[in-house]
Amino acid sequence: MKLSGADIVIQCLKEQGTDTVFGYPGGCVLDIYDAIYRDGTLRHILTAHEQGAAHAADGYARATGKTGVCIATSGPGATNLVTGIATAYMDSVPLVAITGNVTVSNLGRDSFQEVDIAGITMPVTKHNYIVKDVNALADTIREAFYIANSGRKGPVLVDIPKNLQTETAEFTPAKPAIYTPKSVKEETLRAAARAIAEAKRPLIIAGGGAISLNASQNLMQFAKRIQAPVASTLMGLGAFPASDGQSLGLIGMHGTDAGAKAFLRADTVIVCGMRFSDRVAGDRQKFRENKVIVQFDIDAAEIDKNVRTDLSVMADLNEIFKVLLPLLPQADRKDWLKEVAAYKEHEKNSAPLPEAGKIIGAAKKFTDADTPVATDVGQHQMWTAQYYPFEKPRTFVSSGGLGTMGFGLGAAIGACAGTGRKTVLVTGDGSFHMNLNELCTAVKYDLPVVILLMNNNTLGMVRQWQTLFYGKRYSQTTLDRKTDYVKLAEAFGAKGMTLKDPDSAESVLAEAFSADGPVLVDCRIGIDEKVLPMIAPGKSFDSIITKM
């Protein structure tokens, strides 16, 4: 059957299993939006800004495991997506961004609202396209979804000139192409199995790859088989349940003291879907001293890129575990696990609980293991990672690699829309001001997002660094803003509340979580609250700061 290019876009989205798209209309996507209207089956969420649409599509993808889709017009509409695309790229999130552009005949002529969005996004996409033939449109969109979900996942951009949206072509429905990972041969894993079996004090570090590849169950079997504690990177939180006795929680710059001690004592470190970022590896040479480093990763580019490994396997984690588990005898490392448990108990009894930790702990009483929890970036992000016990994958929605302030509200909207569950956003006054306009989106669609705004009147993480490394010269980090968050929430149509005393958090949050629709809680905390422990930038785990 013959369809217009705009109708082909909609049919391809539906063909790929898309049920929700996030976007903002404009001149060069009017035909696509008309097709959305005429079709009537796709759920479209209109955000306040294209950046919010990209973050919402990202949050939707992280929370559901599906491909997020966002749509924007040409020029500034397209460039407003870039930060969201880069955020998804750094954290390996499957995303398809569809942009409109001027007609093919006007490309390269500095036409109104023309920009080379393919050139701009080349460094932050797995692949991108400028479609110049309507007959290639359907296969291009299908290929975009396949690439976004194959191997190491990530964003793909499809730029569609306006004239292609009205031109017609034959359209033949097709089933989505399913990526099938390559199997792993037994001989590839024998050396790794031998090294793991011979280890006295093995440590597993789970990264975001364990979640994006849905490898949590196999990770659990692996950890139980070799009797090793499991630490998680920021992106790996939820891959291994926090309540399990072998869990060490967050590792890295603001990871647990117990995790740092376990790392120093470990003789073999097995990293699963982790890229050895500077926030985890720190001093990369010292990171590997006196240890056997085993790396499992799906991306060849990550093998030996940041830390030289002793053994590495490039493959899908599930395929690795499928072959590796039968090669490993059931281990008995009770003494090692007992030693690690002592580290955890000591930290539990000695580390003071910050005010934000009390609020986050109280919030946990009103959520369950399936509740999506989104964050922005800063101290509140680290407090959430430290004090909220994530039990399941895809419940922690946060920007790790790019560290995007302003990510949280859009991402919470996407996670809430995708899962249909009450969603928590933990944010700070600095981050929240960047994209607070998306509160109108949460209200318009009556999304039950509970916003816990940690209000310390400062850019807290930057202030913490200024305290430690810049002689307390607080250059442009004290905000001194007069924003009344309760009135702001009410002006948008949301419920606003104030929490002045963290010790009374439970009673205030009981009201917040019982309300329908979006709720903003202005949580007052001290300006000099710190995220501890902390490893100084570029240092190793033996230089951890536990008090100030």
Coordinates of C-alpha atoms in Angstrom, one line a residue:
M1 CA 0.0 0.0 0.0
K2 CA 1.1 3.6 -0.7
L3 CA 1.6 5.9 2.3
S4 CA 3.0 9.3 2.9
G5 CA 6.3 9.5 4.6
A6 CA 4.7 10.9 7.7
D7 CA 2.3 7.9 7.9
I8 CA 5.2 5.5 7.3
V9 CA 6.9 7.0 10.3
I10 CA 3.9 6.3 12.5
Q11 CA 3.4 2.8 11.1
C12 CA 7.1 2.0 11.7
L13 CA 6.9 3.2 15.3
K14 CA 3.9 1.1 16.0
E15 CA 5.6 -1.9 14.2
Q16 CA 8.6 -1.5 16.6
G17 CA 6.3 -1.7 19.7
T18 CA 6.3 2.0 20.5
D19 CA 3.3 3.0 22.6
T20 CA 4.5 6.4 23.9
V21 CA 6.4 9.2 22.2
F22 CA 7.6 12.5 23.8
G23 CA 8.0 15.6 21.7
Y24 CA 7.2 19.2 20.7
P25 CA 5.7 20.1 17.3
G26 CA 7.1 22.7 14.8
G27 CA 7.1 23.6 11.2
C28 CA 9.3 20.8 9.9
V29 CA 7.4 18.0 11.7
L30 CA 3.8 19.2 11.2
D31 CA 3.1 16.4 8.8
I32 CA 4.4 13.8 11.3
Y33 CA 2.2 15.4 14.0
D34 CA -0.8 15.4 11.6
A35 CA -0.2 11.7 11.1
I36 CA -0.1 11.1 14.9
Y37 CA -3.4 12.9 15.2
R38 CA -5.0 11.0 12.3
D39 CA -3.8 7.6 13.6
G40 CA -5.0 8.3 17.1
T41 CA -3.4 5.2 18.7
L42 CA 0.1 6.5 19.7
R43 CA 0.2 8.2 23.1
H44 CA 2.0 11.5 22.7
I45 CA 3.3 13.4 25.7
L46 CA 3.8 17.1 25.0
T47 CA 6.7 18.4 27.0
A48 CA 7.5 22.1 27.8
H49 CA 10.9 21.9 26.0
E50 CA 12.6 19.5 23.6
Q51 CA 15.3 18.8 26.2
G52 CA 12.6 17.6 28.5
A53 CA 11.3 15.3 25.7
A54 CA 14.7 13.7 25.3
H55 CA 15.1 13.2 29.0
A56 CA 11.6 11.8 29.3
A57 CA 12.2 9.3 26.5
D58 CA 15.5 8.4 28.2
G59 CA 13.7 7.8 31.6
Y60 CA 11.0 5.8 29.8
A61 CA 13.7 3.6 28.3
R62 CA 15.6 3.1 31.5
A63 CA 12.5 2.2 33.6
T64 CA 10.8 -0.1 31.0
G65 CA 13.7 -1.6 29.0
K66 CA 11.9 -0.4 25.8
T67 CA 13.2 2.0 23.2
G68 CA 12.5 5.6 24.1
V69 CA 11.3 7.9 21.3
C70 CA 11.3 11.7 21.0
I71 CA 10.4 14.0 18.2
A72 CA 11.5 17.6 17.5
T73 CA 11.4 20.0 14.7
S74 CA 14.4 21.4 12.8
G75 CA 17.0 24.0 14.0
P76 CA 16.6 24.9 17.7
G77 CA 14.1 22.1 18.2
A78 CA 16.7 19.5 17.1
T79 CA 19.6 21.2 19.0
N80 CA 17.5 21.2 22.2
L81 CA 17.6 17.4 22.1
V82 CA 21.3 17.2 22.0
T83 CA 22.0 17.2 25.8
G84 CA 19.4 14.5 26.2
I85 CA 20.9 12.4 23.4
A86 CA 24.4 12.8 24.9
T87 CA 23.0 11.7 28.3
A88 CA 21.6 8.6 26.8
Y89 CA 24.8 7.9 24.8
M90 CA 27.0 8.0 27.9
D91 CA 24.8 5.6 29.8
S92 CA 24.0 3.2 26.9
V93 CA 20.3 3.9 26.8
P94 CA 18.3 2.8 23.7
L95 CA 16.7 5.9 22.2
V96 CA 15.5 6.9 18.7
A97 CA 15.3 10.7 18.1
I98 CA 13.3 11.8 15.1
T99 CA 13.9 15.3 13.8
G100 CA 12.4 17.2 11.0
N101 CA 14.5 19.3 8.6
V102 CA 14.0 21.7 5.7
T103 CA 13.3 20.2 2.3
V104 CA 16.1 18.3 0.6
S105 CA 16.4 21.1 -2.0
N106 CA 17.0 23.7 0.8
L107 CA 19.6 21.7 2.7
G108 CA 22.9 23.5 2.9
R109 CA 21.3 26.9 2.0
D110 CA 21.1 28.3 5.6
S111 CA 17.3 28.0 5.3
F112 CA 15.1 29.2 8.2
Q113 CA 15.6 26.9 11.1
E114 CA 18.1 24.7 9.3
V115 CA 20.9 23.0 11.1
D116 CA 23.1 20.0 10.4
I117 CA 21.8 17.9 13.3
A118 CA 23.4 14.8 11.9
G119 CA 26.8 16.5 12.1
I120 CA 26.2 17.9 15.5
T121 CA 25.1 14.6 17.0
M122 CA 27.7 12.4 15.3
P123 CA 29.9 12.1 18.4
V124 CA 27.0 11.3 20.8
T125 CA 24.9 8.8 18.8
K126 CA 25.6 5.1 17.8
H127 CA 24.5 6.1 14.3
N128 CA 22.5 8.8 12.6
Y129 CA 20.7 9.3 9.3
I130 CA 19.6 12.1 7.0
V131 CA 16.9 10.4 4.9
K132 CA 16.8 11.8 1.4
D133 CA 14.6 9.2 -0.4
V134 CA 11.1 8.4 0.9
N135 CA 11.5 4.8 -0.4
A136 CA 14.3 4.3 2.1
L137 CA 12.4 5.8 5.1
A138 CA 10.8 2.6 6.5
D139 CA 13.9 0.5 6.4
T140 CA 15.9 3.4 7.9
I141 CA 13.6 3.7 10.9
R142 CA 13.6 -0.1 11.4
E143 CA 17.4 -0.1 11.2
A144 CA 17.6 2.8 13.7
F145 CA 15.6 0.7 16.3
Y146 CA 17.8 -2.3 15.6
I147 CA 21.0 -0.4 16.1
A148 CA 19.7 1.3 19.3
N149 CA 19.1 -2.1 20.8
S150 CA 22.0 -4.2 19.5
G151 CA 25.2 -4.9 21.4
R152 CA 26.0 -1.9 23.6
K153 CA 22.7 0.0 23.4
G154 CA 22.5 3.7 22.7
P155 CA 20.7 6.5 20.9
V156 CA 20.2 6.8 17.1
L157 CA 18.9 9.9 15.3
V158 CA 16.8 10.0 12.1
D159 CA 16.6 13.4 10.4
I160 CA 13.7 13.6 7.9
P161 CA 13.4 16.5 5.5
K162 CA 9.9 18.0 5.3
N163 CA 9.3 17.1 1.6
L164 CA 9.8 13.4 2.4
Q165 CA 7.0 13.5 4.9
T166 CA 4.4 14.4 2.2
E167 CA 5.9 12.2 -0.6
T168 CA 4.5 8.7 -0.9
A169 CA 6.1 5.3 -1.2
E170 CA 5.0 1.7 -1.0
F171 CA 4.9 0.4 2.5
T172 CA 5.0 -3.2 3.4
P173 CA 4.6 -4.1 7.1
A174 CA 7.5 -6.0 8.7
K175 CA 8.2 -7.6 12.0
P176 CA 10.9 -5.9 14.1
A177 CA 14.4 -7.3 13.7
I178 CA 15.5 -8.9 16.9
Y179 CA 19.2 -8.7 17.9
T180 CA 20.7 -12.1 18.8
P181 CA 24.0 -11.9 20.7
K182 CA 26.8 -14.2 19.6
S183 CA 27.3 -17.3 21.7
V184 CA 30.5 -17.7 23.7
K185 CA 32.8 -20.7 23.3
E186 CA 33.8 -22.7 26.3
E187 CA 37.5 -22.3 25.6
T188 CA 37.1 -18.5 25.7
L189 CA 36.1 -18.7 29.4
R190 CA 38.3 -21.5 30.8
A191 CA 41.2 -19.1 31.8
A192 CA 38.7 -16.7 33.5
A193 CA 37.0 -19.6 35.3
R194 CA 40.3 -20.9 36.5
A195 CA 41.3 -17.5 37.8
I196 CA 38.0 -17.0 39.6
A197 CA 38.1 -20.5 41.1
E198 CA 41.6 -19.9 42.5
A199 CA 40.8 -16.6 44.0
K200 CA 40.9 -16.3 47.8
R201 CA 39.0 -13.0 48.0
P202 CA 37.1 -12.3 44.8
L203 CA 35.0 -9.1 44.4
I204 CA 32.3 -8.6 41.7
I205 CA 31.6 -5.0 40.4
A206 CA 28.3 -4.8 38.6
G207 CA 28.0 -1.9 36.1
G208 CA 25.2 -0.5 34.0
G209 CA 25.7 -3.3 31.4
A210 CA 24.2 -5.8 33.9
I211 CA 21.0 -3.9 33.8
S212 CA 20.8 -2.9 30.2
L213 CA 21.4 -6.5 29.2
N214 CA 18.9 -7.8 31.7
A215 CA 21.6 -10.0 33.3
S216 CA 20.6 -9.5 37.0
Q217 CA 19.3 -13.1 37.6
N218 CA 22.5 -14.6 36.1
L219 CA 24.6 -12.1 38.1
M220 CA 22.9 -13.4 41.3
Q221 CA 23.6 -17.0 40.4
F222 CA 27.2 -16.1 39.6
A223 CA 27.7 -14.3 42.9
K224 CA 26.2 -17.2 44.9
R225 CA 28.3 -19.7 43.0
I226 CA 31.6 -18.1 43.7
Q227 CA 30.6 -16.7 47.1
A228 CA 31.8 -13.1 46.4
P229 CA 30.6 -9.8 47.6
V230 CA 29.0 -7.5 44.9
A231 CA 29.6 -3.8 44.6
S232 CA 27.8 -1.6 42.1
T233 CA 28.7 1.4 40.1
L234 CA 26.1 4.2 40.0
M235 CA 24.6 2.8 36.8
G236 CA 24.7 -0.7 38.2
L237 CA 22.5 0.0 41.3
G238 CA 19.6 -2.4 41.3
A239 CA 21.4 -5.1 39.4
F240 CA 22.0 -6.9 42.7
P241 CA 19.5 -6.5 45.5
A242 CA 20.7 -4.2 48.3
S243 CA 19.1 -6.4 51.0
D244 CA 21.3 -9.4 50.0
G245 CA 24.1 -10.1 52.5
Q246 CA 26.6 -10.1 49.7
S247 CA 25.7 -6.6 48.6
L248 CA 28.3 -3.8 49.2
G249 CA 26.2 -1.0 47.6
L250 CA 27.8 1.8 45.7
I251 CA 31.5 1.7 44.9
G252 CA 33.7 4.6 43.7
M253 CA 34.3 8.3 44.6
H254 CA 31.3 8.4 46.9
G255 CA 30.9 4.7 47.5
T256 CA 30.6 2.9 50.8
D257 CA 33.5 2.6 53.2
A258 CA 32.8 -1.1 53.3
G259 CA 33.1 -1.3 49.5
A260 CA 36.4 0.5 49.5
K261 CA 37.8 -1.8 52.2
A262 CA 36.6 -4.9 50.4
F263 CA 38.2 -3.6 47.2
L264 CA 41.6 -3.1 48.9
R265 CA 41.5 -6.6 50.4
A266 CA 40.3 -8.3 47.2
D267 CA 42.8 -10.4 45.2
T268 CA 40.6 -10.8 42.1
V269 CA 38.1 -8.2 40.8
I270 CA 35.5 -9.3 38.2
V271 CA 33.8 -6.4 36.5
C272 CA 30.6 -7.0 34.7
G273 CA 29.4 -4.4 32.2
M274 CA 31.5 -1.7 33.7
R275 CA 33.8 0.8 31.9
F276 CA 36.3 1.7 34.7
S277 CA 35.3 5.4 34.7
D278 CA 37.4 7.8 36.6
R279 CA 34.8 8.0 39.3
V280 CA 35.2 4.3 40.0
A281 CA 38.8 3.5 39.1
G282 CA 40.4 6.8 40.3
D283 CA 44.2 6.2 40.1
R284 CA 43.9 3.6 37.3
Q285 CA 47.4 2.3 37.7
K286 CA 47.0 1.8 41.5
F287 CA 43.5 0.3 40.9
R288 CA 45.0 -2.9 39.5
E289 CA 47.9 -3.3 41.9
N290 CA 48.2 -6.7 43.5
K291 CA 45.0 -7.8 41.8
V292 CA 43.8 -10.0 39.0
I293 CA 41.4 -8.0 36.9
V294 CA 38.8 -9.9 34.9
Q295 CA 36.6 -7.8 32.6
F296 CA 33.4 -9.0 31.0
D297 CA 31.9 -6.4 28.5
I298 CA 29.9 -6.4 25.3
D299 CA 31.9 -3.5 23.8
A300 CA 35.3 -4.2 22.4
A301 CA 36.2 -0.5 22.8
E302 CA 36.0 -0.8 26.6
I303 CA 38.4 -3.7 26.9
D304 CA 41.7 -2.4 28.4
K305 CA 40.7 1.2 27.5
N306 CA 41.0 2.7 31.0
V307 CA 42.4 -0.2 33.1
R308 CA 44.7 -2.9 31.8
T309 CA 43.1 -6.3 32.5
D310 CA 44.6 -9.7 33.1
L311 CA 41.7 -11.5 31.5
S312 CA 38.9 -10.2 29.4
V313 CA 35.9 -11.5 27.4
M314 CA 34.0 -9.4 25.0
A315 CA 30.4 -10.7 24.8
D316 CA 26.9 -10.3 26.1
L317 CA 26.9 -10.9 29.9
N318 CA 24.1 -13.5 29.7
E319 CA 26.0 -15.5 27.1
I320 CA 29.1 -15.3 29.3
F321 CA 27.3 -16.5 32.4
K322 CA 25.5 -19.3 30.4
V323 CA 28.9 -20.8 29.7
L324 CA 30.9 -19.7 32.7
L325 CA 28.6 -21.0 35.5
P326 CA 28.9 -24.7 34.6
L327 CA 32.7 -24.3 34.6
L328 CA 32.8 -23.0 38.2
P329 CA 32.5 -25.3 41.2
Q330 CA 30.4 -24.2 44.2
A331 CA 32.8 -22.1 46.3
D332 CA 33.0 -21.9 50.0
R333 CA 34.3 -18.5 51.0
K334 CA 32.6 -18.1 54.3
D335 CA 35.6 -16.4 55.9
W336 CA 35.8 -13.8 53.2
L337 CA 32.1 -13.0 53.3
K338 CA 32.3 -12.8 57.1
E339 CA 35.1 -10.3 56.8
V340 CA 33.1 -8.2 54.4
A341 CA 30.0 -8.4 56.7
A342 CA 32.1 -6.9 59.5
Y343 CA 33.1 -4.0 57.3
K344 CA 29.4 -3.3 56.6
E345 CA 28.4 -3.6 60.3
H346 CA 31.2 -1.2 61.3
E347 CA 30.1 1.4 58.7
K348 CA 26.5 1.0 59.7
N349 CA 27.3 1.8 63.4
S350 CA 29.8 4.5 62.8
A351 CA 28.7 6.6 59.9
P352 CA 26.5 9.6 60.8
L353 CA 23.2 9.9 58.9
P354 CA 22.9 13.3 57.0
E355 CA 19.7 15.1 57.0
A356 CA 19.0 14.1 53.4
G357 CA 19.6 10.5 54.4
K358 CA 16.9 10.7 57.0
I359 CA 14.4 12.1 54.4
I360 CA 15.3 9.4 51.8
G361 CA 15.1 6.7 54.4
A362 CA 11.6 8.0 55.4
A363 CA 10.5 8.0 51.7
K364 CA 11.5 4.3 51.4
K365 CA 8.6 3.5 53.8
F366 CA 6.1 4.7 51.3
T367 CA 7.6 2.9 48.2
D368 CA 8.2 -0.7 47.2
A369 CA 10.8 -2.6 45.3
D370 CA 9.2 -1.7 41.9
T371 CA 9.0 2.1 42.5
P372 CA 11.0 4.1 40.0
V373 CA 13.3 6.6 41.7
A374 CA 14.8 9.3 39.5
T375 CA 17.5 11.9 40.5
D376 CA 19.1 14.9 39.1
V377 CA 22.9 15.3 39.6
G378 CA 24.8 16.5 42.7
Q379 CA 24.8 15.7 46.4
H380 CA 21.2 14.5 46.4
Q381 CA 22.1 11.9 43.7
M382 CA 24.8 10.4 45.8
W383 CA 22.7 10.5 48.9
T384 CA 20.0 8.6 47.0
A385 CA 22.6 6.1 45.8
Q386 CA 23.9 5.6 49.3
Y387 CA 20.7 5.6 51.4
Y388 CA 17.9 4.2 49.1
P389 CA 18.1 0.4 49.0
F390 CA 17.5 -0.5 45.4
E391 CA 16.3 -4.1 45.1
K392 CA 15.5 -4.5 41.4
P393 CA 17.0 -3.4 38.1
R394 CA 15.5 -0.4 36.3
T395 CA 14.2 1.3 39.4
F396 CA 17.1 3.8 39.6
V397 CA 16.9 6.4 36.9
S398 CA 19.9 8.8 36.9
S399 CA 22.4 10.4 34.7
G400 CA 25.8 8.8 35.3
G401 CA 28.3 9.4 32.6
L402 CA 27.3 12.9 31.4
G403 CA 26.1 14.0 34.9
T404 CA 23.3 16.1 33.5
M405 CA 21.8 18.6 35.9
G406 CA 18.2 19.2 34.8
F407 CA 17.8 15.5 33.8
G408 CA 15.6 14.4 36.7
L409 CA 12.1 15.9 36.2
G410 CA 11.9 14.9 32.5
A411 CA 13.3 11.4 33.3
A412 CA 10.8 11.0 36.2
I413 CA 8.0 11.9 33.8
G414 CA 9.2 9.3 31.3
A415 CA 9.6 6.6 34.0
C416 CA 6.2 7.3 35.4
A417 CA 4.5 7.4 32.0
G418 CA 6.2 4.2 31.0
T419 CA 5.6 2.1 34.1
G420 CA 2.3 3.6 35.3
R421 CA 3.7 3.6 38.8
K422 CA 4.0 6.4 41.4
T423 CA 7.5 7.7 40.8
V424 CA 9.9 9.5 43.1
L425 CA 12.2 12.3 42.0
V426 CA 15.0 13.3 44.4
T427 CA 16.5 16.6 43.2
G428 CA 18.4 19.7 44.4
D429 CA 17.5 23.4 44.2
G430 CA 20.3 23.9 41.6
S431 CA 19.2 21.0 39.3
F432 CA 15.5 21.7 39.7
H433 CA 15.7 25.3 38.5
M434 CA 17.2 24.1 35.2
N435 CA 14.1 22.3 33.9
L436 CA 11.3 23.1 36.4
N437 CA 9.2 24.0 33.4
E438 CA 8.4 20.3 33.0
L439 CA 6.3 20.5 36.1
C440 CA 3.5 21.6 33.8
T441 CA 3.9 18.4 31.9
A442 CA 3.5 16.3 35.0
V443 CA 0.4 18.2 35.9
K444 CA -1.2 18.2 32.5
Y445 CA -1.0 14.4 32.3
D446 CA -1.8 13.9 36.0
L447 CA 1.4 11.9 36.6
P448 CA 1.9 10.8 40.2
V449 CA 5.5 12.1 40.7
V450 CA 6.6 12.9 44.2
I451 CA 9.4 15.5 44.1
L452 CA 11.7 15.6 47.1
L453 CA 13.6 18.8 46.5
M454 CA 16.7 19.0 48.8
N455 CA 16.8 22.7 49.4
N456 CA 20.2 23.8 50.8
N457 CA 20.4 27.1 48.9
T458 CA 23.7 26.1 47.3
L459 CA 25.2 24.0 44.5
G460 CA 26.0 21.5 47.2
M461 CA 28.5 19.2 45.5
V462 CA 30.5 22.1 44.1
R463 CA 30.5 23.8 47.5
Q464 CA 31.8 20.6 49.0
W465 CA 34.7 20.6 46.6
Q466 CA 35.3 24.3 47.3
T467 CA 35.4 23.4 51.0
L468 CA 37.9 20.6 50.5
F469 CA 40.1 21.8 47.7
Y470 CA 39.6 25.6 47.3
G471 CA 40.1 27.1 50.7
K472 CA 36.3 27.6 51.3
R473 CA 36.2 30.2 48.5
Y474 CA 32.5 29.7 47.6
S475 CA 32.6 31.3 44.1
Q476 CA 29.1 31.5 42.7
T477 CA 27.8 28.4 44.5
T478 CA 25.5 30.1 47.1
L479 CA 22.3 30.5 45.2
D480 CA 20.5 33.2 47.3
R481 CA 17.3 32.6 45.3
K482 CA 14.0 33.7 46.7
T483 CA 11.9 30.9 45.0
D484 CA 8.9 29.9 47.0
Y485 CA 8.6 26.3 45.9
V486 CA 5.2 25.7 47.4
K487 CA 3.7 28.6 45.5
L488 CA 5.6 27.6 42.4
A489 CA 4.1 24.1 42.6
E490 CA 0.6 25.5 43.1
A491 CA 1.0 27.9 40.2
F492 CA 1.7 25.0 38.0
G493 CA -1.3 23.1 39.4
A494 CA 0.6 20.7 41.6
K495 CA 0.5 20.2 45.4
G496 CA 3.3 22.0 47.3
M497 CA 4.5 21.1 50.8
T498 CA 7.4 22.2 53.1
L499 CA 9.5 19.9 55.2
K500 CA 11.5 22.0 57.7
D501 CA 12.7 19.3 60.0
P502 CA 14.1 16.1 58.6
D503 CA 13.3 14.3 61.9
S504 CA 9.6 14.8 61.1
A505 CA 9.9 13.6 57.5
E506 CA 7.7 10.6 57.9
S507 CA 4.6 12.5 58.8
V508 CA 5.0 15.0 56.0
L509 CA 5.8 12.4 53.4
A510 CA 2.8 10.3 54.4
E511 CA 0.7 13.2 53.2
A512 CA 2.8 13.7 50.1
F513 CA 2.6 10.0 49.0
S514 CA -1.1 9.7 49.7
A515 CA -1.9 12.6 47.3
D516 CA -3.0 12.1 43.7
G517 CA -1.0 13.7 40.9
P518 CA 2.4 15.5 41.2
V519 CA 3.6 16.7 44.6
L520 CA 6.6 18.9 45.4
V521 CA 8.1 18.7 48.9
D522 CA 10.5 21.6 49.7
C523 CA 12.9 19.7 52.0
R524 CA 15.1 22.1 54.0
I525 CA 18.6 20.8 54.7
G526 CA 21.8 22.4 55.9
I527 CA 24.1 24.3 53.5
D528 CA 27.2 22.4 54.7
E529 CA 25.8 18.9 54.6
K530 CA 28.4 16.6 53.0
V531 CA 28.4 13.5 50.9
L532 CA 30.8 11.1 52.7
P533 CA 32.7 9.0 52.3
M534 CA 34.6 10.5 49.5
I535 CA 37.7 9.6 47.5
A536 CA 39.7 12.6 46.4
P537 CA 39.7 13.1 42.6
G538 CA 42.3 10.9 40.9
K539 CA 43.1 9.1 44.1
S540 CA 42.7 5.4 45.0
F541 CA 40.5 3.6 47.5
D542 CA 43.1 3.9 50.2
S543 CA 42.7 7.7 50.3
I544 CA 39.1 7.7 51.3
I545 CA 37.8 10.7 53.4
T546 CA 35.2 9.6 56.0
K547 CA 34.8 12.8 58.0
M548 CA 35.5 16.5 57.7

